[in-house]
Amino acid sequence: MSALPSAVGRTLTQTGEDGSQSAGQSVAEEAFLPTCEEVPCAPNILRPEGEIKLEARSLNMYYGSFQALRNVSMAIPERRITALIGPSGCGKSSFLRCFNRMNDMIDGFRLEGDVLLEGNDIYRRDLDLAYLRKRVGMVFQAPNPFPMSIYDNIAYGPRLHGRPDRSELDQIVEQSLRQAALWDEVKDKLRQSALGLSGGQQQRLCIARVLAVQPEVLLMDEPASALDPTATFHIEELMLQLMEHYTIVIVTHNMYQASRVSQYTGFFLMGELVEFGHTEQIFETPRDKRTDDYIRGRFG
Amino acid sequence: MRSTKPRRWGERLIEGAIKSTGIATIVFVLLIFVFLLKDSLPLFGHAKQTASLLGTRWLPTSEPEQFGLIPLLLGSLYVTLGAMVISVPLGVACAIFIAELAPQWLRELLKPLVELLAAVPSVVFGALGVLLLGPWFAKTLHLPVGQFAALGSLLLAFMAIPTIVSVSEDALHAVPRALRAGSLALGATHWQSITRVVLPTARSGLIAAGLLGLGRAIGETMTVLMVTGNAAVIPQGLKGFILPVRTMTATIAAEMGETAHNSTHYFALFFIGLLLFLITLVVNVVAEVVVHRMGREAK
């Protein structure tokens, strides 16, 4: 483990770089992690201003003897889109899955450090996992609608978490499908199997299915990688609309996608969070040489 | 599609051999059917005996002979239905445990054990029933006899369970992991995910498992011959389960050795065989269709 630079050192670095770059203007207005004595973190990790929805502190994650994450600390702002980029196997998906504890069922999974949702540890013993996952929803890489009707897919979550009556359920289904920009396409065939929809429609259905349980956070694991450009465009438009009400974290292979939709971007490499900051700063004036190389397509 | 490349004769030979074994299987089944027909149809040359087929008495050695099939059909129905009532819930539950809940080491222990159950000869099950279970049940439950329909059902259930477990388990494994993950990520518990997503998705496969188990149970002979008492009476209501019955299979096994070749009795036994053949054929075809539909749904 390399020696951590002091808070003073980091502040100096920041000032030096921002002084010469116009794009970094907004960065200068925000402070870097102020409590680095308490929470050790790597340099070039921005602590966003405003409400912090999710936070990871000094995460070390292992699958058996393989270390998937190395001392990752990141604060994710509320009602913003945060993109996680990096080459395959860099740990970005593993990191994403820490926030709804989807790694728990993997054999040999072990986690050190803290993961906080609004300041509360989500790995504590008495945590209600179902409640956590209701608050922190997830959209997967490949659309995974259940082999049941469109209506029942959307109603699945609400039925788990309560006993909504018919009219409530109808309302939730319509509202969720409208939010996911799918209502007009499926309103006449709600009773038909969800498997009859196209890939892009299925993915929006999966988004609607998550929205139906009224989560606060949306974790999206490469939600458009299995889709064609038109469907991808739909999903990205949708994310920008959803940002008003939801905190969104998206893992993506596609750097253009990250730059199009997100306000914050984190770059992962070999289990390490190399750099985290405003998306434009990361893409235009990366501080770390490795980020620069990756953005410019020198590897990955 | 025909390959444009010239193929070597070795390849052709192997292909021909495989093809001929496949065709042979079909031919054998057809031949069995033909011989069953040949040895059972002459029965219909005897008007009186034919008329007695729908009767309620199976008295092949009385004068006049009576070949009422109703008691035998009902006997088979009782024993088989009883076996299904026991084996389907147990088998499916066992498959759920193996596929969804058991830790790796237990799964690897249970699977071969269940398969081992299929390797136990039916005469052993029969002996177990006659010597141990039958007398024990008769004593503890104060039954009139130690050989009765439900005892056959119980033993048949254990013979059908391996089939049901392995087919069900395949069906459960065919449910994509992504669906489980999707359900869990929506805040479902493990159990909710199993009951609300995994089981409905595997539905067709589970039905097929039950049907294949049924096919296994209905054709079983030795065990039922040994433990069900073999009284060709019409079972009455639920009480029929604790009284002796006689199944179609047991009738053939018990009487075939004592009939004169080409007698009406002989033809009647073959007719029972023909019926059994048709019943199992229908059950298996239905199961096959259901499995096929499952494959389409999975896609």
Coordinates of C-alpha atoms in Angstrom, one line a residue:
Chain A
M1 CA 0.0 0.0 0.0
S2 CA 1.5 3.3 -1.1
A3 CA 1.7 6.1 1.4
L4 CA -1.3 8.4 1.2
P5 CA -0.6 12.0 0.4
S6 CA -1.7 14.4 3.0
A7 CA -4.8 16.6 2.7
V8 CA -2.6 19.6 2.2
G9 CA -0.7 18.0 -0.6
R10 CA -3.9 17.2 -2.4
T11 CA -5.3 20.6 -2.1
L12 CA -2.1 22.1 -3.6
T13 CA -2.3 19.7 -6.6
Q14 CA -5.9 20.6 -7.1
T15 CA -5.3 24.4 -7.1
G16 CA -2.4 24.0 -9.4
E17 CA -4.3 22.1 -12.1
D18 CA -7.5 24.1 -11.9
G19 CA -5.7 27.3 -12.2
S20 CA -4.6 26.4 -15.7
Q21 CA -7.9 24.9 -16.9
S22 CA -11.2 26.6 -17.6
A23 CA -13.0 23.3 -17.7
G24 CA -12.2 22.6 -14.1
Q25 CA -14.0 25.7 -12.8
S26 CA -16.8 23.8 -11.2
V27 CA -14.4 21.4 -9.7
A28 CA -12.7 24.2 -7.8
E29 CA -15.9 25.0 -6.1
E30 CA -16.1 21.7 -4.5
A31 CA -13.8 20.3 -1.9
F32 CA -12.0 17.0 -2.0
L33 CA -12.7 14.5 0.7
P34 CA -12.1 16.6 3.8
T35 CA -11.8 13.8 6.2
C36 CA -8.9 11.9 4.7
E37 CA -7.4 11.2 8.1
E38 CA -10.5 9.2 9.0
V39 CA -11.2 7.8 5.6
P40 CA -8.1 7.0 3.7
C41 CA -8.5 7.5 0.0
A42 CA -6.6 7.8 -3.2
P43 CA -5.8 11.2 -4.7
N44 CA -7.9 12.6 -7.6
I45 CA -11.1 11.4 -5.9
L46 CA -13.6 14.2 -5.9
R47 CA -16.1 14.5 -3.1
P48 CA -19.2 15.9 -4.9
E49 CA -21.1 18.7 -3.2
G50 CA -24.7 18.5 -2.2
E51 CA -26.5 15.5 -0.7
I52 CA -24.5 12.3 -0.8
K53 CA -26.8 9.3 -1.4
L54 CA -24.4 6.4 -1.4
E55 CA -20.9 6.2 -0.1
A56 CA -18.2 3.6 -0.1
R57 CA -15.4 3.9 2.4
S58 CA -12.1 2.0 1.9
L59 CA -13.7 -1.0 0.2
N60 CA -11.6 -4.1 -0.2
M61 CA -13.5 -6.8 -1.9
Y62 CA -12.4 -10.4 -2.5
Y63 CA -13.8 -13.4 -4.4
G64 CA -11.9 -16.1 -2.6
S65 CA -8.2 -15.2 -2.9
F66 CA -8.8 -12.8 -5.8
Q67 CA -9.0 -9.1 -4.8
A68 CA -11.7 -7.4 -6.9
L69 CA -11.6 -4.0 -5.3
R70 CA -8.6 -2.2 -3.7
N71 CA -9.3 0.5 -1.1
V72 CA -12.1 2.1 -3.1
S73 CA -13.7 5.2 -1.6
M74 CA -16.4 7.1 -3.5
A75 CA -19.3 9.4 -2.6
I76 CA -22.2 9.3 -5.0
P77 CA -24.4 12.4 -5.2
E78 CA -28.2 12.4 -5.0
R79 CA -30.3 12.9 -8.1
R80 CA -27.3 12.8 -10.4
I81 CA -26.1 10.2 -12.9
T82 CA -22.7 8.7 -11.9
A83 CA -21.0 6.6 -14.5
L84 CA -18.4 4.0 -13.7
I85 CA -16.0 3.2 -16.6
G86 CA -13.0 1.0 -17.1
P87 CA -11.8 -2.0 -19.0
S88 CA -13.4 -5.5 -18.4
G89 CA -12.6 -7.0 -15.1
C90 CA -11.6 -3.7 -13.5
G91 CA -14.1 -4.1 -10.7
K92 CA -16.7 -1.6 -11.7
S93 CA -19.6 -4.1 -11.8
S94 CA -18.5 -5.7 -8.6
F95 CA -18.5 -2.2 -7.1
L96 CA -21.9 -1.4 -8.4
R97 CA -23.3 -4.7 -6.9
C98 CA -22.0 -3.7 -3.4
F99 CA -24.8 -1.1 -3.2
N100 CA -27.7 -3.6 -3.3
R101 CA -25.6 -6.5 -1.9
M102 CA -26.0 -8.7 -5.0
N103 CA -22.6 -10.0 -4.4
D104 CA -23.6 -11.7 -1.2
M105 CA -24.6 -15.0 -2.9
I106 CA -21.3 -15.4 -4.7
D107 CA -19.2 -18.1 -3.1
G108 CA -16.1 -16.8 -1.5
F109 CA -17.3 -13.2 -1.4
R110 CA -15.8 -11.1 1.3
L111 CA -15.9 -7.3 1.9
E112 CA -13.9 -5.0 4.1
G113 CA -14.9 -1.4 4.6
D114 CA -18.2 0.4 4.8
V115 CA -21.0 0.9 2.3
L116 CA -23.5 3.6 3.3
L117 CA -26.9 4.5 2.1
E118 CA -27.8 7.9 3.4
G119 CA -25.1 7.4 6.1
N120 CA -26.4 4.0 7.2
D121 CA -24.3 0.9 6.9
I122 CA -26.0 -1.5 4.5
Y123 CA -23.8 -4.5 5.5
R124 CA -24.9 -4.4 9.1
R125 CA -26.2 -7.7 10.5
D126 CA -29.8 -6.7 11.2
L127 CA -30.4 -5.1 7.8
D128 CA -33.6 -6.0 6.0
L129 CA -32.2 -7.0 2.6
A130 CA -35.6 -6.9 0.9
Y131 CA -36.1 -3.3 2.1
L132 CA -32.6 -2.3 0.9
R133 CA -33.3 -3.7 -2.5
K134 CA -36.6 -2.0 -2.6
R135 CA -34.8 1.3 -2.1
V136 CA -31.8 0.5 -4.3
G137 CA -33.1 -1.0 -7.6
M138 CA -31.1 -2.7 -10.3
V139 CA -31.3 -3.0 -14.0
F140 CA -29.2 -5.7 -15.5
Q141 CA -27.0 -6.0 -18.6
A142 CA -29.3 -8.3 -20.5
P143 CA -33.0 -7.6 -20.3
N144 CA -34.5 -10.2 -17.9
P145 CA -38.2 -9.9 -18.0
F146 CA -40.0 -12.7 -16.2
P147 CA -41.9 -15.2 -18.5
M148 CA -45.3 -13.7 -17.6
S149 CA -47.4 -10.9 -18.9
I150 CA -46.3 -7.3 -19.2
Y151 CA -48.7 -6.4 -16.4
D152 CA -47.5 -9.1 -14.1
N153 CA -43.9 -8.2 -14.6
I154 CA -44.5 -4.6 -13.4
A155 CA -46.8 -5.8 -10.6
Y156 CA -44.3 -8.3 -9.4
G157 CA -42.4 -5.9 -7.1
P158 CA -45.5 -4.1 -5.6
R159 CA -47.0 -7.5 -4.9
L160 CA -43.9 -8.5 -3.0
H161 CA -43.9 -5.5 -0.8
G162 CA -47.6 -5.2 0.0
R163 CA -51.1 -6.2 -1.0
P164 CA -52.1 -3.5 -3.4
D165 CA -55.7 -3.8 -4.6
R166 CA -56.6 -3.9 -8.3
S167 CA -57.0 -0.2 -8.9
E168 CA -53.8 0.7 -7.1
L169 CA -52.0 -1.9 -9.1
D170 CA -53.4 -0.7 -12.4
Q171 CA -52.3 2.8 -11.5
I172 CA -48.8 1.7 -10.5
V173 CA -48.4 -0.3 -13.7
E174 CA -49.5 2.6 -15.9
Q175 CA -47.4 5.1 -14.1
S176 CA -44.3 3.0 -14.2
L177 CA -44.7 2.2 -17.8
R178 CA -45.2 5.9 -18.6
Q179 CA -42.1 6.8 -16.6
A180 CA -40.1 4.2 -18.6
A181 CA -41.5 5.7 -21.8
L182 CA -43.1 2.3 -22.8
W183 CA -46.8 2.9 -22.0
D184 CA -47.8 4.0 -25.5
E185 CA -46.2 0.9 -27.1
V186 CA -47.7 -1.7 -24.7
K187 CA -50.9 -0.2 -23.3
D188 CA -53.1 -2.4 -25.6
K189 CA -51.2 -5.6 -24.8
L190 CA -50.6 -5.6 -21.1
R191 CA -51.9 -9.2 -20.8
Q192 CA -49.5 -10.5 -23.4
S193 CA -46.2 -12.2 -22.6
A194 CA -43.3 -9.8 -21.9
L195 CA -41.1 -12.1 -23.9
G196 CA -42.9 -10.9 -27.1
L197 CA -41.3 -7.5 -26.8
S198 CA -38.2 -6.4 -28.6
G199 CA -34.9 -6.2 -26.7
G200 CA -35.1 -2.4 -26.2
Q201 CA -38.7 -2.7 -25.1
Q202 CA -37.8 -5.5 -22.7
Q203 CA -35.0 -3.4 -21.1
R204 CA -37.4 -0.5 -20.7
L205 CA -39.9 -2.9 -19.2
C206 CA -37.2 -4.0 -16.7
I207 CA -36.6 -0.4 -15.8
A208 CA -40.4 0.1 -15.4
R209 CA -40.4 -3.0 -13.2
V210 CA -37.8 -1.5 -10.9
L211 CA -39.6 1.9 -10.9
A212 CA -42.8 0.2 -9.8
V213 CA -41.3 -0.5 -6.3
Q214 CA -40.5 3.2 -6.1
P215 CA -36.8 3.0 -5.4
E216 CA -34.5 5.9 -4.6
V217 CA -31.5 4.6 -6.4
L218 CA -31.2 3.0 -9.8
L219 CA -28.1 0.8 -10.3
M220 CA -27.6 0.1 -14.0
D221 CA -25.1 -2.5 -15.1
E222 CA -24.4 -1.8 -18.7
P223 CA -28.1 -1.5 -19.4
A224 CA -27.6 -0.8 -23.1
S225 CA -24.8 -3.1 -24.1
A226 CA -27.2 -5.7 -25.5
L227 CA -29.2 -3.2 -27.4
D228 CA -29.0 -1.6 -30.8
P229 CA -28.3 2.2 -31.2
T230 CA -31.9 3.3 -31.4
A231 CA -32.8 1.3 -28.3
T232 CA -29.7 2.7 -26.6
F233 CA -30.8 6.2 -27.4
H234 CA -34.2 5.5 -25.8
I235 CA -32.6 4.2 -22.7
E236 CA -30.2 7.2 -22.4
E237 CA -33.1 9.7 -22.9
L238 CA -34.9 7.9 -20.3
M239 CA -32.0 8.1 -17.8
L240 CA -31.8 11.8 -18.2
Q241 CA -35.5 12.1 -17.4
L242 CA -35.3 9.8 -14.5
M243 CA -32.4 11.8 -13.0
E244 CA -35.0 14.3 -11.7
H245 CA -36.2 11.8 -9.1
Y246 CA -33.6 9.1 -8.8
T247 CA -30.0 8.7 -8.0
I248 CA -28.5 6.8 -10.9
V249 CA -25.3 4.8 -11.0
I250 CA -24.4 3.3 -14.4
V251 CA -21.7 0.9 -15.3
T252 CA -20.7 1.2 -18.9
H253 CA -18.2 0.0 -21.4
N254 CA -19.1 2.8 -23.7
M255 CA -17.2 6.0 -22.9
Y256 CA -19.3 8.0 -25.2
Q257 CA -22.4 6.9 -23.2
A258 CA -20.7 7.9 -20.0
S259 CA -19.9 11.4 -21.4
R260 CA -23.4 11.8 -22.9
V261 CA -25.5 10.9 -19.8
S262 CA -23.5 11.4 -16.6
Q263 CA -22.5 14.3 -14.5
Y264 CA -19.9 12.4 -12.5
T265 CA -17.5 9.7 -13.8
G266 CA -15.3 7.2 -11.9
F267 CA -12.5 5.4 -13.7
F268 CA -11.6 1.9 -12.4
L269 CA -8.5 0.0 -13.3
M270 CA -7.6 -3.4 -11.8
G271 CA -9.8 -3.0 -8.8
E272 CA -8.6 0.5 -8.0
L273 CA -10.6 3.7 -8.4
V274 CA -8.1 5.7 -10.3
E275 CA -10.0 8.9 -10.7
F276 CA -13.4 10.3 -9.8
G277 CA -14.7 13.7 -10.8
H278 CA -17.0 15.7 -13.0
T279 CA -17.6 13.9 -16.2
E280 CA -16.3 16.8 -18.4
Q281 CA -13.2 17.1 -16.3
I282 CA -12.5 13.3 -16.5
F283 CA -13.0 13.3 -20.3
E284 CA -11.3 16.7 -21.1
T285 CA -8.6 17.1 -18.5
P286 CA -8.0 13.8 -16.7
R287 CA -5.5 14.2 -13.8
D288 CA -4.1 10.7 -13.9
K289 CA -2.0 9.5 -16.7
R290 CA -3.9 6.1 -16.8
T291 CA -7.2 7.8 -17.1
D292 CA -5.9 9.9 -19.9
D293 CA -4.6 6.8 -21.7
Y294 CA -7.9 5.0 -21.3
I295 CA -10.0 7.9 -22.5
R296 CA -7.8 8.3 -25.5
G297 CA -8.2 4.6 -26.3
R298 CA -4.6 3.7 -25.7
F299 CA -5.8 0.5 -23.9
G300 CA -8.9 -1.2 -22.8
Chain B
M1 CA -28.8 -30.4 -46.1
R2 CA -26.3 -32.3 -48.2
S3 CA -22.6 -31.6 -47.7
T4 CA -20.7 -30.8 -50.9
K5 CA -17.5 -32.4 -49.6
P6 CA -17.0 -36.1 -50.4
R7 CA -17.2 -37.9 -47.2
R8 CA -15.1 -40.8 -46.1
W9 CA -16.6 -44.3 -46.0
G10 CA -15.8 -44.6 -42.3
E11 CA -18.0 -41.7 -41.5
R12 CA -20.8 -43.1 -43.6
L13 CA -20.5 -46.4 -41.8
I14 CA -20.8 -44.9 -38.4
E15 CA -23.7 -42.7 -39.5
G16 CA -25.5 -45.7 -41.0
A17 CA -25.0 -47.7 -37.8
I18 CA -26.4 -44.9 -35.7
K19 CA -29.3 -44.4 -38.0
S20 CA -30.1 -48.1 -38.1
T21 CA -30.2 -48.3 -34.3
G22 CA -32.6 -45.4 -34.2
I23 CA -34.8 -47.1 -36.8
A24 CA -34.6 -50.4 -35.0
T25 CA -36.1 -48.8 -31.9
I26 CA -39.1 -47.5 -33.8
V27 CA -39.5 -50.9 -35.5
F28 CA -39.4 -52.7 -32.1
V29 CA -42.1 -50.5 -30.7
L30 CA -44.2 -51.1 -33.8
L31 CA -43.6 -54.8 -33.6
I32 CA -44.6 -54.9 -29.9
F33 CA -47.8 -53.1 -30.9
V34 CA -48.5 -55.5 -33.8
F35 CA -48.0 -58.6 -31.6
L36 CA -50.2 -57.3 -28.9
L37 CA -52.9 -56.7 -31.5
K38 CA -52.4 -60.1 -33.0
D39 CA -52.7 -61.9 -29.7
S40 CA -55.6 -59.8 -28.3
L41 CA -57.9 -59.3 -31.3
P42 CA -59.1 -62.9 -31.5
L43 CA -60.8 -62.3 -28.2
F44 CA -63.4 -60.3 -30.1
G45 CA -64.3 -63.4 -32.1
H46 CA -66.1 -64.6 -29.0
A47 CA -69.2 -62.5 -28.5
K48 CA -69.9 -63.5 -25.0
Q49 CA -66.5 -62.9 -23.6
T50 CA -66.3 -59.6 -25.5
A51 CA -69.4 -58.4 -23.9
S52 CA -68.0 -59.3 -20.5
L53 CA -65.1 -56.9 -20.9
L54 CA -67.2 -54.0 -19.6
G55 CA -68.4 -56.1 -16.7
T56 CA -67.5 -55.8 -13.1
R57 CA -66.2 -59.3 -12.5
W58 CA -62.8 -60.8 -13.5
L59 CA -63.4 -64.5 -13.3
P60 CA -61.3 -66.1 -16.0
T61 CA -61.7 -69.7 -14.8
S62 CA -65.3 -69.8 -14.0
E63 CA -68.0 -71.1 -16.3
P64 CA -68.9 -69.1 -18.2
E65 CA -65.7 -67.1 -18.2
Q66 CA -66.0 -63.4 -17.3
F67 CA -63.3 -60.8 -18.2
G68 CA -64.7 -57.7 -16.6
L69 CA -61.9 -55.1 -16.8
I70 CA -63.4 -52.5 -14.6
P71 CA -62.0 -53.8 -11.3
L72 CA -58.5 -54.1 -12.9
L73 CA -58.6 -50.6 -14.4
L74 CA -59.8 -49.2 -11.1
G75 CA -57.2 -51.1 -9.2
S76 CA -54.4 -49.7 -11.4
L77 CA -56.0 -46.2 -11.1
Y78 CA -56.1 -46.4 -7.3
V79 CA -52.6 -47.6 -6.9
T80 CA -51.2 -45.2 -9.5
L81 CA -53.1 -42.1 -8.3
G82 CA -52.1 -42.8 -4.7
A83 CA -48.5 -43.1 -5.8
M84 CA -48.7 -39.7 -7.6
V85 CA -50.3 -38.0 -4.6
I86 CA -47.3 -39.1 -2.6
S87 CA -44.5 -38.9 -5.1
V88 CA -45.2 -35.6 -6.9
P89 CA -45.1 -33.3 -3.9
L90 CA -42.1 -35.2 -2.4
G91 CA -40.2 -35.4 -5.7
V92 CA -40.7 -31.8 -6.6
A93 CA -39.9 -30.7 -3.0
C94 CA -36.7 -32.8 -3.2
A95 CA -35.8 -31.3 -6.5
I96 CA -36.3 -27.8 -5.2
F97 CA -34.1 -28.6 -2.2
I98 CA -31.4 -30.1 -4.4
A99 CA -31.5 -27.4 -7.1
E100 CA -32.1 -24.3 -5.0
L101 CA -31.4 -24.7 -1.4
A102 CA -28.9 -27.4 -0.6
P103 CA -25.2 -26.4 -0.3
Q104 CA -22.9 -27.8 -2.9
W105 CA -21.6 -30.8 -0.8
L106 CA -25.1 -31.9 0.1
R107 CA -26.2 -31.6 -3.5
E108 CA -23.4 -33.8 -4.6
L109 CA -24.3 -36.3 -2.0
L110 CA -28.1 -36.3 -2.6
K111 CA -28.1 -36.6 -6.4
P112 CA -26.4 -40.0 -6.6
L113 CA -28.4 -41.2 -3.6
V114 CA -31.7 -40.4 -5.4
E115 CA -30.4 -42.0 -8.5
L116 CA -29.4 -45.1 -6.4
L117 CA -33.1 -45.4 -5.4
A118 CA -33.9 -45.9 -9.1
A119 CA -31.5 -48.8 -9.2
V120 CA -33.2 -50.8 -6.4
P121 CA -34.9 -53.8 -8.0
S122 CA -38.7 -53.7 -7.7
V123 CA -38.7 -57.2 -6.1
V124 CA -36.8 -55.7 -3.2
F125 CA -39.4 -53.0 -2.8
G126 CA -42.0 -55.7 -2.9
A127 CA -40.2 -57.8 -0.3
L128 CA -39.9 -54.7 1.9
G129 CA -43.6 -54.2 1.6
V130 CA -44.7 -57.8 2.2
L131 CA -42.3 -58.6 5.0
L132 CA -42.0 -55.3 6.9
L133 CA -44.3 -52.5 6.0
G134 CA -47.5 -54.4 5.3
P135 CA -47.6 -56.2 8.7
W136 CA -46.5 -53.1 10.5
F137 CA -49.2 -51.0 9.0
A138 CA -51.8 -53.7 9.6
K139 CA -50.8 -53.8 13.3
T140 CA -50.5 -50.1 14.0
L141 CA -53.5 -48.9 12.0
H142 CA -55.6 -52.0 12.8
L143 CA -56.2 -52.8 9.1
P144 CA -58.0 -56.1 8.2
V145 CA -55.1 -57.1 5.9
G146 CA -51.4 -56.3 5.4
Q147 CA -51.7 -56.1 1.7
F148 CA -53.6 -53.2 0.3
A149 CA -53.7 -50.5 -2.4
A150 CA -52.1 -47.7 -0.5
L151 CA -49.1 -49.9 0.4
G152 CA -48.6 -50.4 -3.3
S153 CA -48.9 -46.6 -3.8
L154 CA -46.3 -45.9 -1.2
L155 CA -43.8 -48.2 -2.6
L156 CA -44.5 -47.2 -6.2
A157 CA -44.1 -43.6 -5.1
F158 CA -40.5 -44.3 -4.0
M159 CA -39.9 -46.0 -7.4
A160 CA -41.3 -43.0 -9.3
I161 CA -39.5 -40.4 -7.1
P162 CA -36.0 -40.7 -8.9
T163 CA -37.6 -40.0 -12.2
I164 CA -39.6 -37.0 -10.9
V165 CA -36.6 -35.6 -9.0
S166 CA -34.2 -35.7 -11.9
V167 CA -36.7 -34.3 -14.5
S168 CA -37.8 -31.6 -12.1
E169 CA -34.3 -30.7 -11.2
D170 CA -33.4 -30.3 -14.9
A171 CA -36.5 -28.1 -15.3
L172 CA -35.4 -25.9 -12.3
H173 CA -31.9 -25.7 -13.6
A174 CA -33.2 -24.5 -17.0
V175 CA -34.6 -21.4 -15.4
P176 CA -32.1 -18.7 -16.2
R177 CA -30.0 -17.2 -13.4
A178 CA -30.9 -13.8 -14.6
L179 CA -34.5 -14.3 -13.6
R180 CA -33.5 -15.2 -10.1
A181 CA -31.2 -12.2 -9.9
G182 CA -33.9 -10.0 -11.2
S183 CA -36.4 -11.2 -8.6
L184 CA -33.9 -10.8 -5.8
A185 CA -32.9 -7.4 -6.9
L186 CA -36.6 -6.3 -6.7
G187 CA -36.5 -7.2 -3.0
A188 CA -37.9 -10.7 -3.1
T189 CA -36.6 -13.2 -0.6
H190 CA -35.1 -16.4 -1.8
W191 CA -38.3 -18.3 -1.1
Q192 CA -40.4 -15.7 -2.8
S193 CA -38.2 -15.9 -5.9
I194 CA -38.6 -19.7 -5.9
T195 CA -42.3 -19.7 -5.6
R196 CA -43.2 -16.7 -7.7
V197 CA -40.6 -16.9 -10.5
V198 CA -38.7 -20.2 -10.6
L199 CA -41.5 -22.6 -10.1
P200 CA -43.9 -20.9 -12.6
T201 CA -41.1 -20.7 -15.1
A202 CA -40.3 -24.4 -14.7
R203 CA -44.1 -25.3 -14.7
S204 CA -44.1 -27.3 -17.9
G205 CA -41.0 -29.3 -16.9
L206 CA -42.6 -30.1 -13.5
I207 CA -45.8 -31.3 -15.2
A208 CA -43.7 -33.5 -17.5
A209 CA -41.8 -34.8 -14.5
G210 CA -45.1 -35.9 -12.9
L211 CA -46.3 -37.5 -16.1
L212 CA -43.1 -39.5 -16.6
G213 CA -43.3 -40.6 -13.0
L214 CA -46.9 -41.7 -13.7
G215 CA -45.7 -43.7 -16.7
R216 CA -43.1 -45.3 -14.5
A217 CA -45.7 -46.2 -11.8
I218 CA -48.5 -47.5 -14.0
G219 CA -46.3 -50.1 -15.7
E220 CA -44.7 -51.4 -12.5
T221 CA -45.6 -55.0 -11.9
M222 CA -43.5 -56.9 -9.4
T223 CA -44.0 -54.7 -6.4
V224 CA -47.8 -54.3 -6.8
L225 CA -48.1 -58.0 -7.4
M226 CA -46.4 -58.6 -4.1
V227 CA -48.1 -56.0 -1.9
T228 CA -51.6 -55.1 -3.1
G229 CA -53.3 -58.4 -2.3
N230 CA -54.5 -59.1 -5.8
A231 CA -58.2 -59.3 -5.1
A232 CA -60.1 -58.3 -8.3
V233 CA -62.7 -56.3 -6.6
I234 CA -64.0 -52.9 -7.4
P235 CA -62.4 -50.4 -4.8
Q236 CA -65.1 -48.4 -3.0
G237 CA -64.3 -44.7 -2.2
L238 CA -61.4 -43.8 0.0
K239 CA -61.7 -47.1 1.9
G240 CA -60.6 -48.8 -1.3
F241 CA -57.1 -47.6 -0.5
I242 CA -56.7 -49.8 2.6
L243 CA -58.2 -52.9 1.0
P244 CA -56.7 -55.3 -1.5
V245 CA -56.9 -54.5 -5.2
R246 CA -55.6 -56.0 -8.3
T247 CA -53.9 -54.0 -11.0
M248 CA -53.7 -54.7 -14.7
T249 CA -50.0 -55.5 -14.6
A250 CA -50.3 -57.9 -11.7
T251 CA -53.1 -59.7 -13.4
I252 CA -50.9 -60.4 -16.4
A253 CA -48.0 -61.5 -14.4
A254 CA -50.0 -63.7 -12.1
E255 CA -52.1 -65.5 -14.7
M256 CA -50.0 -65.7 -17.8
G257 CA -48.2 -68.7 -16.7
E258 CA -51.3 -70.7 -16.1
T259 CA -53.3 -70.1 -19.2
A260 CA -53.5 -72.3 -22.3
H261 CA -52.0 -70.9 -25.4
N262 CA -54.6 -69.3 -27.6
S263 CA -57.4 -69.6 -25.1
T264 CA -59.8 -66.8 -24.6
H265 CA -58.2 -66.1 -21.2
Y266 CA -54.8 -65.8 -23.0
F267 CA -56.3 -63.3 -25.5
A268 CA -57.9 -61.4 -22.7
L269 CA -54.5 -61.0 -20.9
F270 CA -53.0 -59.7 -24.1
F271 CA -55.8 -57.3 -24.4
I272 CA -54.9 -55.9 -21.0
G273 CA -51.3 -55.6 -22.2
L274 CA -52.5 -53.7 -25.2
L275 CA -54.5 -51.3 -23.0
L276 CA -51.4 -50.8 -20.8
F277 CA -49.3 -50.1 -23.8
L278 CA -51.8 -47.5 -25.1
I279 CA -52.1 -45.8 -21.7
T280 CA -48.3 -45.5 -21.2
L281 CA -48.0 -44.3 -24.8
V282 CA -50.5 -41.6 -24.3
V283 CA -48.9 -40.5 -21.0
N284 CA -45.5 -40.4 -22.5
V285 CA -46.6 -38.5 -25.6
V286 CA -48.3 -35.9 -23.5
A287 CA -45.2 -35.6 -21.3
E288 CA -43.1 -35.2 -24.4
V289 CA -45.3 -32.5 -25.8
V290 CA -45.2 -30.7 -22.5
V291 CA -41.4 -30.9 -22.4
H292 CA -41.2 -29.7 -25.9
R293 CA -43.4 -26.7 -25.0
M294 CA -41.1 -26.0 -22.1
G295 CA -38.1 -25.8 -24.5
R296 CA -40.0 -23.3 -26.6
E297 CA -40.9 -21.2 -23.6
A298 CA -37.4 -21.1 -22.4
K299 CA -36.3 -19.7 -25.7

